[in-house]
Amino acid sequence: MQKPLLAALPWPAVLRSVAAVNAMTMHKVRRDVSFEPVAGQAGMIRVAPNGRKSGKAVLYLHGGAFMIGGLRDYKALLSGLAHAAGCAVYFLDYRKAPEHPFPAALNDAEAALRFLQEAYGAAQVSVAGDSAGGCLALALTHRVLAKEKAAPSAVAVFSPVTDLTGRSPSFEANAAKDALLPRRFVLRGNAAYVGDADPHNPEVSPLFGTFSGGPKMLFQVDKTERLYDHSTRMVAALQEQSVPVTLRESDGLMHCYQMYSSVTPEADQALAAAAAFLTSE
């Protein structure tokens, strides 16, 4: 049902409500994890496993074609990731398109990273994200490296968007196989986010960025996704720059299947692998 709805509904406000209803009916939130707003940080929620303390933190940047997505949609994934990581995961409800095109979301992500690095120490903060949020995680890493500021200790992305120029062979080749993403929804979101910016700007399309000297990175993606080659091309570019990068491919799973934490074993296994990657030394 989700794919035709995403294609048919052009209104971001309605899509946000549909996504929230989907999450409430199909997702499962762990009960051993708490959710608390962070004082003085608009849109930031601390998600932490009860009774467990850690000096590490993960900044999580959500997906949704840059237009939708919120805490209700991501409680299951966040609770699963926090449980697996044994540390606090900070969800950022960044400003969204079309109301707030590039660089609003990226600016919010940079401010959130700085806040957490000051609170925990730069070496203790990693970044994760899915789809559009994966794009933001990679663009954020590019930005801080370009500024010669402290980068995240690690980056893990699930089916990230990396190229907003429209030159993705898998986008059309996997159209029938992709169980979730319709063409119109993706293109609307990309256009709304890019606005008047140059899509070749590496802060928009991380594929064109410089990441030399950057942190270790983990990519999880399914071979049947429209965004499949967004990961494979990005991984190849990172390897050429000698960035330590790991690619984990599945075959036959939906886009961002990690959202079904505590519902499917594939989601739990993927989040456990990402958690271990993000928190390991």
Coordinates of N, CA and C in Angstrom, one line a residue, residues 26-167:
M26 N 2.5 -0.7 12.0 CA 3.4 -1.8 11.5 C 4.8 -1.9 12.2
H27 N 5.1 -0.9 13.0 CA 6.4 -0.9 13.7 C 6.3 -1.4 15.1
K28 N 7.4 -1.8 15.7 CA 7.3 -2.3 17.1 C 8.5 -1.6 17.9
V29 N 8.1 -0.8 18.9 CA 9.1 -0.1 19.7 C 9.4 -0.9 20.9
R30 N 10.7 -1.0 21.2 CA 11.2 -1.7 22.4 C 10.7 -0.9 23.6
R31 N 10.4 -1.7 24.7 CA 10.0 -1.1 25.9 C 11.1 -0.8 26.9
D32 N 12.3 -1.3 26.6 CA 13.5 -1.1 27.5 C 14.3 0.1 27.1
V33 N 13.7 1.0 26.4 CA 14.4 2.2 25.9 C 13.6 3.4 26.2
S34 N 14.2 4.5 26.6 CA 13.5 5.8 27.0 C 13.7 6.8 25.9
F35 N 12.7 7.7 25.8 CA 12.8 8.8 24.8 C 12.6 10.1 25.6
E36 N 13.6 11.0 25.5 CA 13.6 12.3 26.2 C 14.0 13.4 25.4
P37 N 13.3 14.6 25.4 CA 13.8 15.8 24.7 C 15.0 16.3 25.3
V38 N 15.9 16.8 24.5 CA 17.2 17.4 24.9 C 16.9 18.9 25.2
A39 N 17.2 19.3 26.4 CA 16.9 20.7 26.8 C 17.8 21.6 26.0
G40 N 17.1 22.7 25.5 CA 17.8 23.7 24.7 C 18.2 23.3 23.3
Q41 N 17.8 22.1 22.8 CA 18.1 21.7 21.5 C 16.8 21.3 20.8
A42 N 16.3 22.3 20.0 CA 15.0 22.1 19.3 C 15.1 20.9 18.3
G43 N 14.1 20.0 18.4 CA 14.0 18.9 17.5 C 14.9 17.7 17.9
M44 N 15.7 17.8 19.0 CA 16.6 16.7 19.3 C 16.0 15.8 20.5
I45 N 16.0 14.5 20.3 CA 15.4 13.6 21.2 C 16.5 12.6 21.6
R46 N 16.7 12.4 22.9 CA 17.7 11.4 23.4 C 17.0 10.0 23.5
V47 N 17.5 9.0 22.9 CA 16.9 7.7 22.9 C 18.0 6.8 23.6
A48 N 17.7 6.3 24.8 CA 18.7 5.6 25.5 C 18.2 4.3 26.1
P49 N 19.0 3.2 26.2 CA 18.6 2.0 26.8 C 18.6 2.1 28.3
N50 N 17.5 1.7 28.9 CA 17.3 1.9 30.3 C 18.3 1.1 31.1
G51 N 18.9 1.8 32.2 CA 19.8 1.1 33.1 C 21.2 0.9 32.5
R52 N 21.5 1.4 31.4 CA 22.8 1.2 30.8 C 23.4 2.6 30.4
K53 N 24.7 2.8 30.8 CA 25.4 4.0 30.6 C 26.6 3.8 29.7
S54 N 26.9 4.8 28.9 CA 28.0 4.7 28.0 C 28.5 6.1 27.7
G55 N 29.8 6.2 27.4 CA 30.4 7.5 27.1 C 30.3 7.8 25.6
K56 N 29.6 7.0 24.9 CA 29.5 7.2 23.4 C 28.1 7.7 23.1
A57 N 28.0 8.3 21.9 CA 26.7 8.7 21.4 C 26.6 8.6 19.9
V58 N 25.4 8.4 19.4 CA 25.2 8.3 17.9 C 24.2 9.4 17.6
L59 N 24.5 10.2 16.6 CA 23.6 11.2 16.0 C 22.9 10.5 14.8
Y60 N 21.5 10.4 14.9 CA 20.8 9.8 13.8 C 20.0 10.8 13.0
L61 N 20.2 10.7 11.7 CA 19.5 11.6 10.7 C 18.6 10.8 9.9
H62 N 17.3 11.0 10.0 CA 16.3 10.2 9.4 C 16.1 10.5 7.9
G63 N 15.4 9.5 7.3 CA 15.1 9.6 5.8 C 13.7 10.1 5.6
G64 N 13.2 10.0 4.4 CA 11.9 10.5 4.0 C 11.9 11.5 2.8
A65 N 12.8 11.2 1.9 CA 12.9 12.1 0.7 C 13.1 13.5 1.0
F66 N 13.7 13.9 2.1 CA 14.0 15.2 2.6 C 12.7 16.0 3.0
M67 N 11.5 15.3 2.8 CA 10.2 16.0 3.1 C 9.4 15.5 4.3
I68 N 9.6 14.2 4.6 CA 8.8 13.6 5.6 C 9.7 12.9 6.6
G69 N 9.1 12.3 7.6 CA 9.8 11.6 8.7 C 9.8 12.4 10.0
G70 N 9.6 11.7 11.0 CA 9.6 12.3 12.4 C 9.8 11.2 13.4
L71 N 9.8 11.6 14.7 CA 10.1 10.7 15.8 C 9.1 9.5 15.8
R72 N 7.8 9.7 15.5 CA 6.9 8.6 15.5 C 7.3 7.5 14.5
D73 N 7.8 8.0 13.3 CA 8.1 7.1 12.3 C 9.4 6.2 12.6
Y74 N 10.2 6.8 13.5 CA 11.5 6.2 13.7 C 11.7 5.6 15.1
K75 N 10.7 5.5 15.9 CA 10.9 5.0 17.2 C 11.4 3.6 17.2
A76 N 10.8 2.8 16.3 CA 11.3 1.3 16.3 C 12.7 1.2 16.0
L77 N 13.1 1.9 14.9 CA 14.5 1.8 14.5 C 15.4 2.4 15.6
L78 N 15.1 3.5 16.1 CA 15.9 4.1 17.1 C 16.0 3.3 18.4
S79 N 14.9 2.7 18.8 CA 15.0 1.9 20.0 C 15.8 0.6 19.8
G80 N 15.7 0.1 18.5 CA 16.5 -1.1 18.2 C 18.0 -0.8 18.2
L81 N 18.3 0.4 17.6 CA 19.7 0.8 17.5 C 20.3 1.1 18.8
A82 N 19.6 1.8 19.7 CA 20.0 2.2 21.0 C 20.3 0.9 21.8
H83 N 19.3 0.0 21.7 CA 19.5 -1.3 22.5 C 20.7 -2.0 22.1
A84 N 20.9 -2.1 20.8 CA 22.0 -2.9 20.2 C 23.4 -2.2 20.5
A85 N 23.4 -0.8 20.5 CA 24.6 -0.1 20.7 C 24.9 0.1 22.2
G86 N 23.9 0.0 23.0 CA 24.2 0.2 24.5 C 24.5 1.6 24.8
C87 N 24.2 2.6 24.0 CA 24.5 4.0 24.2 C 23.3 4.8 23.7
A88 N 23.4 6.1 24.0 CA 22.3 7.0 23.6 C 22.4 7.3 22.1
V89 N 21.3 7.3 21.5 CA 21.1 7.7 20.1 C 20.3 8.9 20.1
Y90 N 20.8 9.9 19.4 CA 20.1 11.2 19.4 C 19.5 11.4 18.0
F91 N 18.1 11.5 18.1 CA 17.3 11.7 16.9 C 17.2 13.2 16.6
L92 N 17.4 13.6 15.4 CA 17.3 15.0 15.0 C 16.2 15.2 14.1
D93 N 15.2 16.0 14.5 CA 14.0 16.3 13.6 C 14.4 17.6 12.9
Y94 N 15.3 17.5 11.9 CA 15.8 18.6 11.1 C 14.7 19.3 10.3
R95 N 14.9 20.5 9.9 CA 14.0 21.2 9.0 C 13.9 20.5 7.7
K96 N 12.7 20.5 7.1 CA 12.4 19.7 5.9 C 12.0 20.5 4.8
A97 N 12.2 20.0 3.6 CA 11.7 20.6 2.3 C 10.2 20.2 2.2
P98 N 9.4 20.9 1.5 CA 9.8 22.1 0.6 C 9.9 23.4 1.4
E99 N 9.4 23.4 2.7 CA 9.4 24.6 3.5 C 10.9 25.1 3.7
H100 N 11.8 24.2 3.8 CA 13.2 24.5 4.1 C 14.1 23.7 3.2
P101 N 14.4 24.2 2.1 CA 15.3 23.5 1.2 C 16.8 23.6 1.6
F102 N 17.7 22.9 0.9 CA 19.1 23.0 1.1 C 19.5 24.5 1.3
P103 N 20.4 24.8 2.3 CA 21.1 23.9 3.2 C 20.5 23.7 4.6
A104 N 19.2 24.0 4.8 CA 18.7 24.1 6.2 C 18.9 22.8 7.0
A105 N 18.6 21.6 6.4 CA 18.7 20.3 7.1 C 20.2 20.1 7.4
L106 N 21.1 20.4 6.5 CA 22.5 20.1 6.7 C 23.0 21.1 7.8
N107 N 22.6 22.3 7.8 CA 23.0 23.2 8.9 C 22.5 22.7 10.2
D108 N 21.3 22.2 10.3 CA 20.8 21.6 11.5 C 21.7 20.4 12.0
A109 N 22.0 19.6 11.0 CA 22.8 18.4 11.4 C 24.2 18.8 11.9
E110 N 24.8 19.9 11.3 CA 26.1 20.3 11.7 C 26.0 20.9 13.1
A111 N 25.0 21.6 13.4 CA 24.8 22.2 14.8 C 24.7 21.1 15.8
A112 N 23.9 20.0 15.4 CA 23.7 18.9 16.3 C 25.0 18.1 16.6
L113 N 25.8 17.9 15.6 CA 27.0 17.2 15.7 C 27.9 18.0 16.7
R114 N 28.0 19.3 16.5 CA 28.9 20.1 17.3 C 28.4 20.1 18.8
F115 N 27.1 20.1 19.0 CA 26.6 20.0 20.4 C 27.0 18.7 21.0
L116 N 26.8 17.6 20.3 CA 27.2 16.3 20.9 C 28.7 16.1 21.1
Q117 N 29.5 16.6 20.2 CA 30.9 16.5 20.3 C 31.4 17.3 21.5
E118 N 30.8 18.5 21.8 CA 31.1 19.2 23.0 C 30.7 18.5 24.2
A119 N 29.6 17.8 24.2 CA 29.0 17.1 25.4 C 29.8 15.8 25.6
Y120 N 30.2 15.1 24.6 CA 30.8 13.8 24.8 C 32.2 13.7 24.4
G121 N 32.7 14.7 23.7 CA 34.1 14.6 23.1 C 34.0 14.1 21.7
A122 N 34.7 14.7 20.8 CA 34.6 14.4 19.4 C 34.8 12.9 19.0
A123 N 35.7 12.3 19.7 CA 36.1 10.9 19.4 C 35.0 9.9 19.8
Q124 N 34.0 10.4 20.6 CA 32.9 9.5 21.1 C 31.6 9.6 20.3
V125 N 31.6 10.4 19.3 CA 30.3 10.7 18.6 C 30.4 10.1 17.2
S126 N 29.5 9.3 16.8 CA 29.4 8.7 15.5 C 28.0 9.2 14.9
V127 N 27.9 9.0 13.6 CA 26.7 9.5 12.9 C 26.1 8.3 12.0
A128 N 24.8 8.3 12.0 CA 24.1 7.3 11.2 C 22.9 7.9 10.5
G129 N 22.4 7.3 9.5 CA 21.2 7.8 8.8 C 20.8 6.9 7.7
D130 N 19.5 7.1 7.3 CA 19.0 6.3 6.2 C 18.4 7.1 5.1
S131 N 18.6 6.6 3.8 CA 18.0 7.3 2.7 C 18.4 8.8 2.6
A132 N 17.5 9.7 2.6 CA 17.8 11.1 2.6 C 18.7 11.5 3.8
G133 N 18.4 10.8 5.0 CA 19.3 11.1 6.1 C 20.7 10.5 6.0
G134 N 20.8 9.5 5.2 CA 22.1 9.0 4.8 C 22.9 10.0 4.0
C135 N 22.2 10.6 3.1 CA 22.8 11.7 2.3 C 23.3 12.8 3.2
L136 N 22.5 13.2 4.2 CA 22.9 14.3 5.2 C 24.1 13.8 6.0
A137 N 24.1 12.5 6.4 CA 25.2 12.1 7.2 C 26.5 12.2 6.4
L138 N 26.5 11.8 5.1 CA 27.7 11.9 4.3 C 28.0 13.3 4.0
A139 N 27.0 14.1 3.7 CA 27.3 15.5 3.4 C 27.9 16.2 4.6
L140 N 27.4 15.9 5.8 CA 27.9 16.5 7.0 C 29.3 16.1 7.2
T141 N 29.7 14.9 7.0 CA 31.1 14.4 7.1 C 31.9 15.2 6.1
H142 N 31.5 15.3 4.9 CA 32.2 16.1 3.9 C 32.4 17.5 4.4
R143 N 31.4 18.1 4.9 CA 31.5 19.5 5.3 C 32.5 19.7 6.4
V144 N 32.5 18.9 7.5 CA 33.4 19.1 8.6 C 34.8 18.8 8.2
L145 N 35.0 17.8 7.3 CA 36.4 17.5 6.8 C 36.9 18.7 6.0
A146 N 36.0 19.3 5.1 CA 36.4 20.5 4.4 C 36.8 21.7 5.2
K147 N 36.1 21.8 6.4 CA 36.4 22.9 7.3 C 37.5 22.5 8.3
E148 N 38.1 21.3 8.1 CA 39.1 20.8 9.0 C 38.7 20.8 10.5
K149 N 37.4 20.5 10.7 CA 36.8 20.3 12.0 C 36.8 18.8 12.3
A150 N 36.5 18.5 13.6 CA 36.4 17.1 14.0 C 35.3 16.4 13.3
A151 N 35.6 15.3 12.7 CA 34.7 14.5 12.0 C 34.1 13.5 12.9
P152 N 32.9 12.8 12.6 CA 32.4 11.8 13.4 C 33.4 10.6 13.5
S153 N 33.3 9.9 14.6 CA 34.2 8.8 14.8 C 34.0 7.6 13.8
A154 N 32.7 7.5 13.3 CA 32.3 6.5 12.4 C 31.0 7.0 11.7
V155 N 30.7 6.4 10.5 CA 29.5 6.8 9.8 C 28.9 5.5 9.3
A156 N 27.6 5.3 9.6 CA 26.8 4.1 9.1 C 25.6 4.6 8.4
V157 N 25.4 4.2 7.2 CA 24.3 4.7 6.4 C 23.5 3.5 5.8
F158 N 22.2 3.6 5.8 CA 21.3 2.6 5.2 C 20.7 3.1 3.9
S159 N 21.0 2.5 2.8 CA 20.4 2.9 1.5 C 20.5 4.4 1.3
P160 N 21.6 5.0 1.4 CA 21.7 6.5 1.3 C 21.5 7.0 -0.1
V161 N 20.9 8.2 -0.2 CA 20.9 9.0 -1.4 C 22.3 9.6 -1.5
T162 N 23.0 9.5 -2.6 CA 24.3 10.1 -2.7 C 24.4 11.0 -4.0
D163 N 23.5 10.9 -4.9 CA 23.6 11.6 -6.2 C 22.3 12.2 -6.5
L164 N 22.1 13.5 -6.5 CA 20.9 14.1 -6.8 C 20.9 14.8 -8.2
T165 N 21.8 14.3 -9.0 CA 21.9 14.9 -10.4 C 20.9 14.1 -11.3
G166 N 20.4 13.0 -10.9 CA 19.5 12.2 -11.7 C 20.2 11.2 -12.6
R167 N 21.5 10.9 -12.3 CA 22.2 10.0 -13.2 C 22.4 8.6 -12.4

